Short mmCIF file of C-alpha atoms in Angstrom, two decimals:
data_model
loop_
_atom_site.label_atom_id
_atom_site.label_comp_id
_atom_site.label_asym_id
_atom_site.label_seq_id
_atom_site.Cartn_x
_atom_site.Cartn_y
_atom_site.Cartn_z
CA ALA P 1 -13.52 6.38 7.65
CA GLU P 2 -14.38 8.84 4.87
CA GLY P 3 -17.40 6.96 3.51
CA VAL P 4 -16.03 6.81 -0.04
CA TYR P 5 -15.02 3.14 -0.27
CA GLY P 6 -16.44 1.15 -3.18
CA VAL P 7 -18.69 -1.04 -1.02
CA LYS P 8 -20.65 -0.20 2.10
CA PRO P 9 -21.83 -2.84 4.59
CA ALA P 10 -25.34 -2.91 5.98
CA LEU P 11 -25.38 -1.35 9.45
CA PRO P 12 -24.69 -2.24 12.19
CA ALA P 13 -21.35 -3.62 11.03
CA PHE P 14 -17.75 -4.10 12.06
CA GLY P 15 -15.25 -1.65 10.59
CA GLY P 16 -11.99 -2.54 8.92
CA ASN P 17 -11.19 -4.18 5.60
CA GLU P 18 -7.57 -5.23 6.16
CA GLY P 19 -6.12 -7.50 8.80
CA VAL P 20 -4.52 -10.82 9.57
CA ALA P 21 -5.91 -13.44 11.94
CA GLU P 22 -4.71 -16.71 13.37
CA VAL P 23 -6.91 -19.76 12.92
CA VAL P 24 -7.77 -21.07 16.39
CA ALA P 25 -10.10 -23.85 15.24
CA ALA P 26 -11.18 -25.40 11.93
CA GLY P 27 -14.16 -27.59 11.13
CA ALA P 28 -13.67 -31.27 10.43
CA ASN P 29 -14.44 -30.83 6.72
CA VAL P 30 -12.20 -27.80 6.18
CA LYS P 31 -9.32 -28.45 3.81
CA GLY P 32 -6.25 -26.27 3.37
CA LEU P 33 -6.52 -24.46 6.69
CA SER P 34 -5.62 -25.67 10.16
CA LYS P 35 -5.04 -24.32 13.64
CA GLY P 36 -2.13 -21.87 13.75
CA ASP P 37 -2.42 -20.75 10.11
CA TRP P 38 -2.61 -17.04 9.32
CA VAL P 39 -5.41 -15.80 7.08
CA VAL P 40 -6.60 -12.54 5.56
CA PRO P 41 -10.21 -11.85 4.49
CA GLY P 42 -10.85 -12.47 0.82
CA ASN P 43 -14.15 -10.61 0.63
CA ALA P 44 -14.83 -6.94 1.31
CA PRO P 45 -16.19 -5.69 3.59
CA PHE P 46 -15.35 -8.36 6.17
CA GLY P 47 -14.97 -6.20 9.28
CA THR P 48 -11.53 -6.74 10.82
CA TRP P 49 -11.83 -4.48 13.88
CA ARG P 50 -12.75 -7.34 16.20
CA GLN P 51 -10.86 -9.93 18.19
CA VAL P 52 -12.83 -13.05 17.23
CA ALA P 53 -14.75 -14.03 14.10
CA THR P 54 -16.28 -17.13 12.53
CA ALA P 55 -15.88 -17.36 8.77
CA LYS P 56 -16.18 -19.76 5.88
CA ALA P 57 -12.84 -21.21 4.82
CA ALA P 58 -13.61 -20.17 1.22
CA ASP P 59 -13.77 -16.53 2.33
CA MET P 60 -10.27 -16.61 3.85
CA ILE P 61 -6.89 -16.55 2.12
CA LYS P 62 -3.92 -18.21 3.78
CA VAL P 63 -0.78 -16.08 4.09
CA PRO P 64 2.72 -17.03 5.29
CA ASN P 65 3.14 -16.72 9.05
CA ASP P 66 6.90 -16.21 9.01
CA ILE P 67 6.79 -12.49 8.15
CA PRO P 68 5.92 -9.65 10.56
CA ALA P 69 2.22 -9.56 11.38
CA ALA P 70 1.90 -5.92 10.28
CA TYR P 71 3.13 -6.87 6.80
CA ALA P 72 0.81 -9.86 6.64
CA SER P 73 -2.15 -7.70 7.65
CA SER P 74 -1.72 -5.33 4.70
CA LEU P 75 -0.31 -7.64 2.04
CA LEU P 76 -3.57 -8.17 0.14
CA ILE P 77 -4.47 -4.53 -0.54
CA ASN P 78 -1.67 -2.04 -1.22
CA PRO P 79 1.25 -4.31 -2.23
CA SER P 80 -1.11 -6.51 -4.25
CA THR P 81 -2.52 -3.46 -6.04
CA ALA P 82 1.00 -2.48 -7.08
CA TYR P 83 1.82 -6.06 -8.10
CA ARG P 84 -1.23 -6.39 -10.34
CA MET P 85 -0.92 -3.00 -12.02
CA LEU P 86 2.66 -3.78 -13.04
CA ARG P 87 1.53 -7.05 -14.65
CA ASP P 88 -2.02 -6.75 -15.90
CA PHE P 89 -2.00 -3.75 -18.24
CA LYS P 90 1.30 -3.85 -20.14
CA SER P 91 3.87 -6.56 -20.81
CA LEU P 92 6.71 -4.76 -19.08
CA LYS P 93 10.26 -5.92 -19.60
CA PRO P 94 13.61 -4.86 -18.11
CA GLY P 95 14.54 -1.37 -19.26
CA ASP P 96 10.96 -0.19 -19.75
CA TRP P 97 9.85 3.03 -18.03
CA ILE P 98 6.63 3.83 -16.19
CA ILE P 99 5.41 6.95 -14.39
CA GLN P 100 3.22 7.33 -11.29
CA ASN P 101 1.85 10.03 -9.02
CA GLY P 102 1.24 9.61 -5.29
CA ALA P 103 4.61 7.86 -5.24
CA ASN P 104 5.03 8.29 -1.48
CA SER P 105 1.84 6.32 -0.75
CA MET P 106 2.08 2.68 0.30
CA VAL P 107 1.06 1.55 -3.19
CA GLY P 108 3.52 3.99 -4.72
CA MET P 109 6.42 2.72 -2.63
CA ALA P 110 5.44 -0.85 -3.50
CA VAL P 111 5.43 0.06 -7.21
CA ILE P 112 8.96 1.43 -6.92
CA GLN P 113 10.32 -1.67 -5.19
CA LEU P 114 8.48 -4.26 -7.30
CA ALA P 115 9.45 -2.45 -10.50
CA ARG P 116 13.06 -2.41 -9.31
CA GLU P 117 12.96 -6.19 -8.93
CA MET P 118 11.53 -6.47 -12.46
CA GLY P 119 14.25 -4.23 -13.93
CA VAL P 120 11.59 -1.63 -14.80
CA LYS P 121 12.49 2.04 -14.37
CA THR P 122 10.18 4.45 -12.54
CA ILE P 123 9.41 8.16 -12.66
CA ASN P 124 7.86 9.06 -9.32
CA VAL P 125 5.84 12.22 -8.74
CA ILE P 126 4.91 13.70 -5.35
CA ARG P 127 3.24 16.92 -4.27
CA GLU P 128 5.40 20.03 -4.18
CA ASP P 129 3.56 21.40 -1.14
CA ARG P 130 4.11 18.45 1.21
CA PRO P 131 6.36 18.98 4.26
CA GLU P 132 10.01 17.92 3.95
CA VAL P 133 9.66 17.33 0.24
CA GLY P 134 13.43 16.90 -0.17
CA ASN P 135 13.56 14.11 2.40
CA THR P 136 10.63 12.39 0.71
CA LEU P 137 12.36 12.47 -2.67
CA ARG P 138 15.51 11.00 -1.09
CA LEU P 139 13.46 8.23 0.50
CA LEU P 140 12.00 7.28 -2.88
CA GLU P 141 15.51 7.24 -4.33
CA ASN P 142 16.69 4.96 -1.52
CA LEU P 143 13.82 2.57 -2.26
CA GLY P 144 14.96 2.34 -5.88
CA GLY P 145 13.10 5.15 -7.63
CA ASP P 146 14.98 6.24 -10.75
CA ILE P 147 13.62 9.75 -11.35
CA ASN P 148 11.85 11.38 -8.40
CA ILE P 149 10.25 14.77 -8.94
CA THR P 150 7.46 17.05 -7.72
CA ASP P 151 4.21 17.70 -9.53
CA GLU P 152 5.30 21.30 -10.13
CA TYR P 153 8.43 20.12 -11.92
CA LEU P 154 6.52 17.66 -14.13
CA GLY P 155 5.76 19.47 -17.38
CA SER P 156 8.48 22.07 -16.89
CA ALA P 157 11.18 22.65 -19.49
CA GLY P 158 13.62 20.69 -17.32
CA SER P 159 11.40 17.62 -17.09
CA LEU P 160 10.68 17.73 -20.82
CA GLU P 161 14.43 17.64 -21.48
CA ILE P 162 14.73 14.54 -19.29
CA LEU P 163 11.73 12.80 -20.85
CA LYS P 164 12.86 13.27 -24.44
CA ASP P 165 16.00 11.24 -23.67
CA LEU P 166 13.99 8.29 -22.31
CA PRO P 167 12.32 5.44 -24.18
CA PRO P 168 8.57 5.86 -24.80
CA ILE P 169 6.54 5.53 -21.61
CA GLY P 170 3.65 3.13 -22.04
CA LEU P 171 2.16 2.94 -18.55
CA ALA P 172 1.08 5.58 -16.03
CA LEU P 173 -0.42 4.85 -12.59
CA ASN P 174 -2.76 7.49 -11.19
CA CYS P 175 -4.06 7.66 -7.62
CA VAL P 176 -4.40 11.45 -7.34
CA GLY P 177 -6.85 12.35 -10.10
CA GLY P 178 -7.60 15.86 -11.27
CA GLU P 179 -4.89 17.77 -13.10
CA SER P 180 -2.19 15.47 -11.75
CA GLY P 181 -3.74 12.53 -13.61
CA VAL P 182 -3.93 14.59 -16.81
CA ASP P 183 -0.24 15.51 -16.44
CA LEU P 184 0.63 11.80 -16.38
CA ALA P 185 -1.47 11.18 -19.48
CA ARG P 186 0.40 13.89 -21.37
CA VAL P 187 3.71 12.12 -20.68
CA LEU P 188 2.51 8.81 -22.14
CA ALA P 189 3.55 7.64 -25.58
CA PRO P 190 0.82 7.14 -28.21
CA LYS P 191 -1.39 4.14 -27.35
CA GLY P 192 -0.10 4.24 -23.77
CA THR P 193 -2.29 3.26 -20.82
CA LEU P 194 -3.34 5.42 -17.88
CA VAL P 195 -4.51 3.26 -14.95
CA THR P 196 -6.50 5.04 -12.26
CA TYR P 197 -6.80 3.31 -8.89
CA GLY P 198 -7.62 6.20 -6.56
CA ASN P 199 -8.59 9.84 -6.28
CA MET P 200 -6.69 11.46 -3.42
CA SER P 201 -7.44 14.96 -4.71
CA LYS P 202 -11.18 14.19 -4.89
CA LYS P 203 -11.17 16.07 -8.20
CA ALA P 204 -12.56 14.71 -11.45
CA LEU P 205 -10.15 13.26 -13.98
CA THR P 206 -11.04 15.25 -17.11
CA VAL P 207 -8.87 14.05 -19.97
CA PRO P 208 -8.63 16.30 -23.06
CA GLU P 209 -10.18 14.85 -26.19
CA ASP P 210 -6.93 14.81 -28.20
CA LEU P 211 -5.31 12.40 -25.75
CA VAL P 212 -7.90 9.72 -26.45
CA THR P 213 -8.44 10.44 -30.15
CA SER P 214 -5.26 11.42 -31.95
CA LYS P 215 -2.97 10.01 -29.25
CA GLN P 216 -5.15 6.89 -28.77
CA LEU P 217 -4.48 6.58 -25.05
CA GLN P 218 -6.29 3.87 -23.10
CA LEU P 219 -7.95 4.87 -19.82
CA LYS P 220 -8.34 1.97 -17.40
CA GLY P 221 -9.46 1.57 -13.81
CA PHE P 222 -8.27 -0.88 -11.19
CA TRP P 223 -9.70 -2.03 -7.87
CA ILE P 224 -8.04 -4.92 -6.04
CA ALA P 225 -11.37 -6.08 -4.56
CA GLU P 226 -12.65 -6.82 -8.08
CA TRP P 227 -9.47 -8.69 -8.98
CA ILE P 228 -9.77 -10.82 -5.83
CA LYS P 229 -13.41 -11.61 -6.60
CA ASN P 230 -12.70 -12.61 -10.20
CA ASN P 231 -9.58 -14.73 -9.71
CA SER P 232 -8.92 -18.16 -8.25
CA ALA P 233 -7.65 -18.99 -4.79
CA GLU P 234 -4.54 -20.41 -6.45
CA ALA P 235 -3.81 -17.12 -8.25
CA ARG P 236 -4.32 -15.12 -5.06
CA SER P 237 -2.10 -17.42 -3.01
CA ALA P 238 0.67 -17.38 -5.64
CA MET P 239 0.71 -13.57 -5.60
CA LEU P 240 0.73 -13.34 -1.80
CA ASN P 241 3.47 -15.95 -1.48
CA GLU P 242 5.64 -14.04 -3.95
CA LEU P 243 5.09 -10.77 -2.09
CA ALA P 244 5.79 -12.44 1.26
CA GLY P 245 9.00 -13.85 -0.18
CA LEU P 246 10.16 -10.34 -1.09
CA VAL P 247 9.32 -9.15 2.43
CA ARG P 248 11.28 -12.08 3.87
CA GLU P 249 14.27 -11.20 1.68
CA LYS P 250 13.98 -7.53 2.71
CA LYS P 251 13.36 -6.51 -0.90
CA LEU P 252 9.96 -5.05 -0.04
CA THR P 253 9.85 -2.58 2.85
CA PHE P 254 7.08 -0.48 4.34
CA PHE P 255 6.62 1.75 7.36
CA TYR P 256 4.11 1.00 10.12
CA GLU P 257 3.08 2.21 13.53
CA LEU P 258 1.33 -0.29 15.81
CA HIS P 259 -1.31 0.69 18.38
CA ASP P 260 -3.21 -1.46 20.86
CA LEU P 261 -6.98 -1.50 20.46
CA ASP P 262 -7.48 0.35 23.73
CA ASP P 263 -5.60 3.25 22.12
CA PHE P 264 -8.11 3.29 19.26
CA ASP P 265 -9.00 7.01 19.40
CA TYR P 266 -5.39 8.08 19.08
CA ALA P 267 -4.70 5.49 16.35
CA LEU P 268 -7.66 6.75 14.33
CA SER P 269 -6.48 10.34 14.64
CA LYS P 270 -3.02 9.32 13.43
CA ALA P 271 -4.54 7.47 10.46
CA GLN P 272 -6.33 10.67 9.40
CA GLU P 273 -3.23 12.88 9.50
CA PRO P 274 -2.12 14.26 6.13
CA PHE P 275 1.31 13.51 4.69
CA ARG P 276 1.85 10.46 6.92
CA PHE P 277 4.44 7.84 5.93
CA ARG P 278 3.53 5.08 8.33
CA LYS P 279 0.50 2.87 7.95
CA VAL P 280 -1.44 2.70 11.21
CA VAL P 281 -2.07 -0.88 12.35
CA LEU P 282 -4.29 -1.91 15.26
CA ASN P 283 -3.14 -4.75 17.53
CA LEU P 284 -6.33 -6.48 18.67
CA ASP P 285 -4.55 -9.28 20.52
CA TYR P 286 -2.75 -6.96 22.89
CA PRO P 287 -1.59 -7.78 26.42
CA ASP P 288 -2.81 -6.08 29.59
CA ARG P 289 -0.08 -3.46 29.95
CA MET P 290 -1.05 -2.60 33.54
CA ALA P 291 -0.98 -6.27 34.52
CA GLU P 292 2.49 -6.54 32.98
CA HIS P 293 3.55 -3.51 35.01
CA ASP P 294 2.09 -4.84 38.27
CA ALA P 295 3.66 -8.26 37.78
CA ARG P 296 7.18 -6.85 37.80
CA PRO P 297 9.00 -6.41 41.10
CA GLU P 298 9.18 -2.90 42.51
CA SER P 299 12.96 -3.04 42.27
CA ASP P 300 12.64 -2.86 38.48
CA TYR P 301 11.35 0.67 38.88
CA ASP P 302 13.84 1.86 41.51
CA VAL P 303 16.31 3.17 38.93
CA PHE P 304 15.42 5.47 36.08
CA GLU P 305 18.01 4.97 33.34
CA THR P 306 18.92 7.56 30.79
CA TYR P 307 21.24 7.38 27.82
CA THR P 308 24.05 9.86 27.38
CA HIS P 309 26.09 10.54 24.30
#
């Protein structure tokens, strides 16, 4: 919607890069997929804002169909980004500590919960100026965040006292950029790794020279689309099955709001709101609500019920 994604399709094109679909028919020579399976697009940009599509089986990734559809629709991007960053840059073991900004984002909340399952401790940073900052910090704590603080507190005397009592921090995950990313880099131990996977602030990440020379920090970038392109179908399926298993066991939780396609304008406006918790998901296989209404007997509408406390 903002025109800043890493790839741009040739126009005219369908919008949407995330989504889950049900296979309604498969060619005679297709192996591994059959009618009734759920799939997500393996190549970006696929264009998911449509009700029907024909695709090559090799371009689709099968996902479990026994988890909520909203979860399945978003499993490959945000949760997978968190999963890979916790595994591909450092050999983390139980008791290790990491730090991240943008901790209230979908990726950030996935990092907290996946790290919790790994026995890895997290320091989670959010913006001081967001509404209901106290409630947000409590939510991160409830998800399993170990130390949850604001960006204003990071770097203060109080946070420095906390950090000096912790083991060295070898991994920082940055989706904000600008000064917030630099603040994470300053917390890292020598030879630590700063992984940047977004730039919510739209400000350049300008890292001081001493952090990459005398401190020998490594600056890395991550984009899930590149990982998908460069890894096998077996590796992708193994990751998605593990994530789906955590969803099934209620060890990985997210917040969604579902809108029918005919409510597209409102859904798009909700998706653009700042400080939102819930991921907006479009239901393209929605029923005719007016037909449902008209099919019910008039007696169903004779009584208006209210709840009293």
